Coordinates of C-alpha atoms and ligand atoms in Angstrom, one line a residue:
M119 CA 72.7 99.6 124.9
F120 CA 69.5 101.2 123.7
K121 CA 67.1 99.3 121.4
P122 CA 68.4 98.5 117.9
E123 CA 65.9 101.0 116.4
T124 CA 67.6 103.9 118.3
Y125 CA 70.9 103.3 116.4
S126 CA 69.1 102.7 113.1
H127 CA 67.1 105.9 113.5
R128 CA 70.3 107.8 114.3
R129 CA 72.1 106.5 111.3
N130 CA 69.1 107.2 109.0
A131 CA 69.0 110.8 110.4
L132 CA 72.7 111.3 109.6
R133 CA 72.2 109.8 106.1
N134 CA 69.7 112.6 105.4
E135 CA 72.4 115.2 106.2
L136 CA 75.1 114.1 103.7
K137 CA 75.0 113.8 100.0
G138 CA 77.2 110.8 99.0
G139 CA 80.3 108.7 99.6
I140 CA 81.1 106.8 102.7
I141 CA 81.4 107.7 106.4
L142 CA 84.0 106.2 108.6
F143 CA 83.5 105.4 112.2
P144 CA 86.7 104.0 113.7
G145 CA 86.0 102.6 117.1
N146 CA 88.6 102.9 119.8
T147 CA 91.3 100.3 120.4
E148 CA 92.7 99.3 123.8
A149 CA 95.3 101.9 124.9
A150 CA 98.5 100.6 126.6
F151 CA 99.0 101.8 130.2
N152 CA 102.6 100.7 130.9
Y153 CA 102.9 97.8 128.5
P154 CA 100.6 96.6 125.7
A155 CA 98.8 93.9 127.6
N156 CA 98.2 96.2 130.6
T157 CA 95.7 98.7 129.3
Y158 CA 93.7 101.7 130.5
H159 CA 90.1 101.1 131.2
F160 CA 88.6 100.7 127.7
R161 CA 86.6 103.8 126.6
Q162 CA 84.7 103.5 123.3
D163 CA 84.7 106.5 120.9
S164 CA 81.6 108.5 121.7
T165 CA 80.6 108.9 118.0
F166 CA 81.0 105.2 117.3
S167 CA 78.9 104.5 120.4
Y168 CA 76.2 107.0 119.3
F169 CA 75.7 105.3 115.9
F170 CA 76.7 101.7 116.6
G171 CA 76.3 101.4 120.4
I172 CA 78.7 98.5 121.0
N173 CA 81.2 99.0 123.8
Q174 CA 84.0 96.8 122.6
P175 CA 87.5 97.5 121.2
D176 CA 88.7 96.8 117.7
L177 CA 85.5 97.6 115.8
A178 CA 84.8 100.0 113.0
G179 CA 81.7 101.1 111.1
I180 CA 81.0 102.4 107.7
M181 CA 77.9 104.0 106.4
D182 CA 77.7 103.8 102.6
L183 CA 75.6 106.8 101.6
D184 CA 75.4 105.6 98.0
N185 CA 74.0 102.1 98.5
G186 CA 72.4 102.7 101.9
N187 CA 74.3 100.0 103.7
D188 CA 75.6 100.3 107.2
I189 CA 78.5 97.8 107.9
L190 CA 80.1 96.8 111.1
F191 CA 83.7 95.5 110.9
G192 CA 85.2 93.3 113.6
N193 CA 86.6 89.9 114.2
D194 CA 84.9 87.0 115.9
A195 CA 86.7 85.8 119.0
D196 CA 89.2 83.0 118.4
M197 CA 90.2 80.3 121.0
D198 CA 92.9 82.5 122.6
D199 CA 90.3 85.2 123.2
I200 CA 87.9 82.8 124.6
I201 CA 90.5 81.4 127.0
W202 CA 91.4 84.8 128.3
M203 CA 88.1 86.6 128.1
G204 CA 85.4 83.9 128.0
P205 CA 82.9 83.3 125.3
Q206 CA 82.0 86.3 123.2
P207 CA 79.0 87.1 121.0
S208 CA 79.8 86.9 117.3
I209 CA 80.1 90.1 115.3
A210 CA 76.9 89.3 113.6
D211 CA 75.1 89.1 117.0
R212 CA 76.7 92.3 118.1
G213 CA 75.6 94.0 114.9
R214 CA 72.0 92.9 115.4
L215 CA 72.0 94.7 118.7
A216 CA 72.7 97.9 116.8
G217 CA 70.2 97.2 114.0
I218 CA 73.1 96.2 111.6
V219 CA 72.6 93.4 109.1
H220 CA 76.0 93.7 107.2
T221 CA 79.1 92.6 109.2
K222 CA 82.6 91.8 107.9
P223 CA 86.0 91.0 109.4
L224 CA 88.0 94.0 110.5
S225 CA 90.4 93.7 107.6
G226 CA 87.5 94.6 105.3
F227 CA 87.5 98.2 106.7
E228 CA 90.7 99.1 104.9
Q229 CA 89.6 97.3 101.8
Y230 CA 86.3 99.2 101.7
I231 CA 88.1 102.5 102.1
K232 CA 90.6 101.6 99.3
E233 CA 87.8 100.8 96.9
A234 CA 85.9 104.0 97.7
L235 CA 89.1 106.1 97.2
A236 CA 89.9 104.3 94.0
G237 CA 86.3 105.0 92.8
G238 CA 86.8 108.7 93.6
R239 CA 84.0 108.6 96.2
P240 CA 84.0 111.2 99.1
V241 CA 85.3 109.6 102.3
H242 CA 83.9 111.5 105.4
F243 CA 85.6 111.2 108.7
L244 CA 85.8 113.2 112.0
P245 CA 89.1 114.7 113.2
P246 CA 90.8 111.8 115.1
Y247 CA 92.0 112.5 118.7
R248 CA 93.8 109.3 119.6
G249 CA 97.3 108.4 118.4
E250 CA 96.2 104.9 117.3
T251 CA 93.3 106.2 115.2
K252 CA 95.4 108.9 113.7
I253 CA 98.0 106.4 112.6
L254 CA 95.3 104.1 111.2
L255 CA 93.5 106.8 109.2
S256 CA 96.7 108.3 108.0
A257 CA 97.9 104.9 106.6
M258 CA 94.5 104.1 105.1
L259 CA 93.8 107.5 103.6
G260 CA 97.3 108.4 102.6
I261 CA 97.0 111.7 104.6
P262 CA 99.9 112.8 106.8
V263 CA 98.9 112.6 110.5
N264 CA 99.3 116.4 111.0
E265 CA 96.9 117.1 108.1
L266 CA 94.1 114.8 109.2
K267 CA 92.3 117.5 111.2
A268 CA 92.1 119.9 108.2
A269 CA 91.0 117.0 105.9
A270 CA 88.1 116.0 108.2
S271 CA 84.6 116.5 106.8
A272 CA 83.0 119.7 107.8
D273 CA 79.6 118.4 106.5
L274 CA 79.9 115.3 108.7
I275 CA 80.9 117.4 111.7
R276 CA 77.9 119.6 111.2
G277 CA 75.5 116.7 110.7
I278 CA 76.7 114.9 113.8
V279 CA 76.7 118.1 116.0
M280 CA 73.1 118.8 114.9
L281 CA 72.0 115.3 115.9
R282 CA 73.9 114.8 119.1
C283 CA 73.2 118.3 120.6
I284 CA 69.5 117.5 120.8
K285 CA 69.0 114.9 123.4
S286 CA 66.1 112.5 123.2
E287 CA 64.1 111.4 126.3
E288 CA 66.1 108.2 126.6
E289 CA 69.4 110.2 126.5
V290 CA 68.2 112.6 129.1
K291 CA 67.2 109.7 131.4
E292 CA 70.7 108.3 131.1
I293 CA 72.3 111.7 132.0
E294 CA 69.9 112.1 134.9
K295 CA 70.9 108.7 136.2
M296 CA 74.5 109.9 136.2
V297 CA 73.5 113.1 138.0
D298 CA 71.8 111.0 140.7
V299 CA 75.1 109.1 141.2
A300 CA 76.8 112.5 141.4
Y301 CA 74.4 113.3 144.2
L302 CA 75.9 110.4 146.2
M303 CA 79.5 111.4 145.2
H304 CA 79.0 115.0 146.3
T305 CA 77.0 114.5 149.5
T306 CA 79.7 111.9 150.5
A307 CA 82.4 114.4 149.8
M308 CA 80.6 117.0 151.9
K309 CA 80.3 114.7 154.9
M310 CA 84.0 113.9 154.7
A311 CA 85.2 117.5 154.3
H312 CA 86.4 118.1 157.8
P313 CA 89.8 119.3 159.0
G314 CA 92.6 116.7 159.1
I315 CA 91.5 114.6 156.2
V316 CA 93.7 114.4 153.1
E317 CA 92.0 115.5 149.8
Q318 CA 93.1 112.1 148.2
E319 CA 90.9 110.2 150.7
I320 CA 87.8 112.1 149.5
A321 CA 88.8 112.0 145.9
G322 CA 89.3 108.2 146.0
T323 CA 86.1 107.7 147.8
V324 CA 84.2 109.8 145.3
E325 CA 85.8 107.9 142.4
G326 CA 84.9 104.6 144.0
I327 CA 81.3 105.6 144.3
A328 CA 81.2 106.4 140.5
L329 CA 82.7 103.0 139.7
A330 CA 80.5 101.2 142.1
K331 CA 77.2 102.8 141.0
A332 CA 77.7 103.7 137.3
G333 CA 81.1 103.7 135.6
P334 CA 84.3 105.7 135.5
V335 CA 84.4 109.4 136.5
S336 CA 83.6 111.5 133.4
F337 CA 86.9 113.4 133.8
P338 CA 89.7 113.3 136.4
V339 CA 88.3 114.4 139.8
I340 CA 88.9 118.1 140.5
L341 CA 89.0 118.3 144.2
S342 CA 91.0 120.9 146.1
M343 CA 91.0 123.4 148.9
D344 CA 93.1 125.4 146.4
G345 CA 90.0 126.0 144.3
Q346 CA 91.5 129.2 142.8
T347 CA 93.3 126.7 140.4
L348 CA 90.4 126.0 138.1
H349 CA 91.2 122.4 137.3
N350 CA 93.2 121.3 140.3
H351 CA 94.0 117.6 140.1
Y352 CA 96.5 117.7 143.0
H353 CA 95.0 115.9 146.0
G354 CA 97.8 116.0 148.5
N355 CA 96.6 118.8 150.9
T356 CA 95.3 118.0 154.4
L357 CA 92.1 120.0 154.9
T358 CA 92.3 122.9 157.3
E359 CA 89.6 125.1 158.9
G360 CA 89.1 128.4 157.0
R361 CA 89.5 126.9 153.5
M362 CA 86.8 125.9 151.1
L363 CA 86.8 122.6 149.2
V364 CA 85.9 122.7 145.5
V365 CA 84.7 119.3 144.3
D366 CA 84.0 119.2 140.5
T367 CA 83.2 115.7 139.5
G368 CA 80.7 113.4 137.7
C369 CA 80.5 110.0 136.2
E370 CA 79.6 108.3 133.0
S371 CA 77.5 105.2 132.2
V372 CA 79.8 102.3 131.5
E373 CA 77.2 101.1 129.0
T374 CA 75.9 104.2 127.1
L375 CA 78.7 106.7 128.1
Y376 CA 76.3 109.5 129.0
A377 CA 77.8 111.7 131.7
S378 CA 77.2 114.1 134.6
D379 CA 79.3 117.0 135.7
I380 CA 78.5 118.8 139.0
T381 CA 80.5 121.2 141.2
R382 CA 79.9 122.0 144.8
T383 CA 82.1 124.1 147.1
V384 CA 81.9 123.7 150.8
P385 CA 83.6 125.2 153.9
V386 CA 86.0 122.8 155.5
G387 CA 84.5 121.8 158.8
G388 CA 80.9 122.5 157.7
K389 CA 80.3 126.1 158.8
F390 CA 80.6 129.1 156.4
S391 CA 82.5 132.1 157.8
R392 CA 81.0 135.5 157.1
R393 CA 83.5 136.2 154.3
Q394 CA 83.0 132.8 152.7
K395 CA 79.2 133.2 152.9
E396 CA 79.3 136.6 151.3
I397 CA 81.3 135.3 148.2
Y398 CA 79.3 132.0 148.1
E399 CA 76.0 133.8 148.0
I400 CA 77.1 135.8 145.0
V401 CA 78.1 132.7 143.1
L402 CA 74.9 131.0 144.1
R403 CA 72.9 134.0 142.8
A404 CA 74.8 133.9 139.5
N405 CA 74.0 130.2 139.2
T406 CA 70.3 130.5 140.0
E407 CA 69.7 133.7 138.0
A408 CA 71.4 132.1 135.0
I409 CA 69.2 129.0 135.3
K410 CA 66.1 131.1 135.6
A411 CA 67.0 132.9 132.4
I412 CA 67.6 129.8 130.3
K413 CA 65.1 129.2 127.5
P414 CA 65.1 128.3 123.8
G415 CA 66.2 131.1 121.5
I416 CA 68.4 132.9 123.9
P417 CA 72.1 132.9 123.1
Y418 CA 74.0 131.2 126.0
R419 CA 76.6 134.0 125.8
Q420 CA 73.8 136.3 127.0
I421 CA 73.3 134.1 130.0
H422 CA 77.1 134.0 130.6
L423 CA 77.1 137.8 130.6
L424 CA 74.1 137.9 132.9
A425 CA 76.0 135.7 135.4
A426 CA 79.0 138.0 134.9
S427 CA 76.8 141.0 135.8
V428 CA 75.4 139.3 138.9
I429 CA 79.0 138.6 140.0
T430 CA 80.1 142.1 139.3
E431 CA 77.2 143.6 141.2
G432 CA 77.9 141.3 144.2
L433 CA 81.6 142.1 144.2
K434 CA 80.8 145.8 143.9
E435 CA 78.6 145.5 147.0
L436 CA 81.6 144.0 148.9
G437 CA 83.9 146.7 147.6
L438 CA 86.0 144.4 145.5
M439 CA 84.7 146.0 142.3
K440 CA 83.5 149.5 141.5
G441 CA 82.0 151.7 138.8
D442 CA 79.2 151.0 136.3
V443 CA 78.3 147.3 136.3
E444 CA 77.3 147.2 132.7
E445 CA 80.5 148.9 131.5
A446 CA 82.6 146.7 133.8
V447 CA 81.2 143.6 132.2
K448 CA 81.5 145.1 128.7
Q449 CA 85.2 145.7 129.3
G450 CA 85.6 142.2 130.8
A451 CA 86.7 143.4 134.3
H452 CA 84.7 140.5 136.0
A453 CA 87.1 138.0 134.3
M454 CA 89.8 138.7 136.9
F455 CA 87.4 136.9 139.3
F456 CA 85.5 134.7 136.8
P457 CA 88.0 133.8 134.2
H458 CA 86.1 131.0 132.5
G459 CA 82.9 130.4 130.6
L460 CA 79.5 129.7 132.2
G461 CA 79.2 126.2 130.8
H462 CA 79.3 123.7 128.0
M463 CA 77.2 121.1 126.3
L464 CA 77.0 117.8 128.2
G465 CA 76.3 114.4 126.7
M466 CA 78.4 111.3 125.9
D467 CA 81.4 113.5 126.4
V468 CA 81.6 115.8 129.4
H469 CA 82.4 118.6 127.0
D470 CA 80.1 117.1 124.5
L471 CA 81.7 116.7 121.0
E472 CA 84.7 118.7 121.9
N473 CA 86.7 116.3 119.7
V474 CA 85.2 117.8 116.5
G475 CA 86.2 121.3 117.5
E476 CA 84.5 123.5 120.1
N477 CA 83.4 126.2 117.6
F478 CA 81.3 123.7 115.6
V479 CA 79.5 122.8 118.8
G480 CA 79.2 126.1 120.7
Y481 CA 79.1 128.7 117.9
D482 CA 77.7 129.3 114.5
E483 CA 77.5 132.0 111.8
E484 CA 75.2 134.1 114.0
T485 CA 77.3 133.8 117.2
V486 CA 81.0 134.1 116.8
R487 CA 83.4 133.5 119.7
S488 CA 84.5 136.6 121.6
E489 CA 88.2 137.4 121.7
Q490 CA 88.0 139.0 125.1
F491 CA 89.8 137.3 128.0
G492 CA 87.2 135.4 130.0
T493 CA 84.3 135.5 127.5
A494 CA 86.6 134.0 124.9
F495 CA 86.8 130.8 127.0
L496 CA 83.0 130.3 126.9
R497 CA 82.6 126.9 125.2
L498 CA 78.9 127.4 124.3
G499 CA 77.7 130.8 123.1
R500 CA 75.0 130.2 120.5
K501 CA 71.2 130.2 120.8
L502 CA 69.8 127.5 122.9
Q503 CA 67.4 124.9 121.6
P504 CA 65.0 122.5 123.3
G505 CA 66.9 119.3 124.0
F506 CA 70.3 120.9 124.7
V507 CA 71.8 119.6 127.9
L508 CA 74.4 122.0 129.3
T509 CA 76.2 123.0 132.5
V510 CA 75.7 126.2 134.4
E511 CA 78.9 126.8 136.4
P512 CA 79.7 130.3 137.5
G513 CA 82.6 130.9 139.9
I514 CA 84.6 133.5 141.8
Y515 CA 88.3 132.9 142.3
F516 CA 91.1 134.9 143.9
I517 CA 94.1 133.9 141.8
P518 CA 97.1 135.6 143.3
A519 CA 99.2 135.6 140.1
L520 CA 96.3 137.0 138.1
I521 CA 95.6 139.7 140.6
D522 CA 99.3 140.7 140.6
L523 CA 99.4 140.8 136.8
W524 CA 96.3 142.9 136.4
K525 CA 97.3 145.2 139.2
A526 CA 100.8 145.7 137.6
E527 CA 99.2 146.4 134.3
G528 CA 96.5 148.7 135.8
R529 CA 94.1 146.6 133.8
C530 CA 90.4 147.5 134.3
A531 CA 91.6 149.7 137.2
D532 CA 88.4 151.8 136.9
F533 CA 86.4 148.7 138.0
I534 CA 88.6 146.7 140.4
N535 CA 89.6 147.6 143.9
F536 CA 93.0 146.0 143.8
D537 CA 93.8 146.9 147.5
K538 CA 90.7 145.0 148.6
A539 CA 91.5 142.1 146.3
E540 CA 94.9 141.8 147.9
T541 CA 93.2 140.9 151.2
Y542 CA 91.4 138.0 149.5
K543 CA 94.5 136.3 148.1
D544 CA 94.2 133.6 150.7
F545 CA 90.6 132.9 150.0
G546 CA 90.7 130.2 147.2
G547 CA 87.8 129.8 144.9
I548 CA 84.1 128.9 144.6
R549 CA 82.3 127.2 141.7
I550 CA 78.7 125.9 141.7
E551 CA 77.6 123.8 138.8
D552 CA 74.4 122.1 137.7
D553 CA 73.4 120.1 134.7
V554 CA 70.4 121.6 132.9
L555 CA 68.0 120.5 130.1
V556 CA 66.6 123.2 127.8
T557 CA 62.9 122.5 127.5
E558 CA 60.2 124.0 125.1
T559 CA 59.5 126.8 127.6
G560 CA 62.5 127.2 129.8
C561 CA 64.8 124.6 131.5
R562 CA 64.9 121.8 134.0
V563 CA 67.8 121.1 136.4
L564 CA 68.5 117.4 136.1
G565 CA 68.6 114.9 138.9
T566 CA 68.0 114.8 142.6
P567 CA 68.8 118.3 143.9
I568 CA 72.2 118.3 145.5
P569 CA 72.6 120.6 148.5
K570 CA 73.4 124.0 147.2
T571 CA 72.3 126.8 149.6
V572 CA 74.3 127.7 152.7
A573 CA 71.7 126.1 154.9
E574 CA 71.5 122.9 152.9
I575 CA 75.2 122.5 152.8
E576 CA 75.6 123.2 156.6
A577 CA 72.8 120.7 157.3
M578 CA 74.4 118.0 155.2
M579 CA 77.9 118.5 156.8
A580 CA 76.6 118.7 160.4
R581 CA 78.1 116.0 162.7
Ligands
LIG861 N1 83.8 120.1 135.1 C1 85.0 120.0 134.4 C2 85.0 120.8 133.1 O1 84.1 121.3 132.7 O2 86.0 120.8 132.4

């Protein structure tokens, strides 16, 4: 945990954003894996953790905006708990760690809500994402489960997004520690990526490093020599010469939950072929040009479109695309090769705050989400501000089914050389991703630099 003042300061900042009523912070409960007593690794709710810090199940918080009290609800350990889990701090002691002076048994949470509702006071809550929390809130608030999302407080969402999107120095330090663990995860994967090894061996090793050095992976490891599938969780292939291995992985702090999210793509065996190098250099240029252009005030969608232009220009040089680059990007032709967004906010969630709704986080009244295939999938489009931490992750993919579809439809035929694209259907995909902090004047790539150029990767993989 951070110091108690960090959590008090965050709650006070939120208090200033809302007018009255109470704010609910249901913490997460244990989630059953295959029977109730055998649970998944416990993961606290990020918002609860941001304002209350305590990484334990069965807690809840309330901020009472009318009397200024912040209350932590939870039960002290009984003898059964002590027998199975050892001595536990009291709820009062836990509360003090988060700067809380008012603590009550967990049953008081429901009672407090009932009294607030009876008094006609506004009750603010975020859209719940876990079944257990949905059921709990539905029962306490008398709102059907499928109406909770619509009933969630837009004012609360906006207030929390505003606070959590701007990272303090201590938050950036936590993220940077996780990027440094990702360095070890990625360089280990690079050294292992030789013909004959099964993807699962690398995926398991990488996940083990996360657990040994930091905490769980921040999302299921994406690791595949079929990198044309953007989020490939299948790890059953045996690596073969001529393929490229996409590794998209990061970890999160077991204590504070801050995450990293890095992608590297390497040639199986450690040496890029000419064709692999040609495509790789385009993606690398898109990554580095985008990073160079990041600064406060610039909409991230503009950076996304810059990366799309670099990709289009490069593919045109190789004869895979054709025509006017600006017009091709305007019409979304690049998206057959780059069918996702350039990046997203990163913080306590790998897609930070995605639980409240992506448009609240990545868009605003000034920047509305595009409806065009490709650019529509950009999670962050709005103007950048100092303190944002985001990912920069361009890619080029040869997705046979997508090539077939666009070719059959004649889609963007003025800008795509489909005959040439046919010859790349066995290529796979490449993505290169870094985690970046927006500073007052530009940006800073976080963490120890992870091999990224052709020369750096070949040197790291040399045997
Ligand atoms: N790196 C995984 C994701 O952004 O979803």
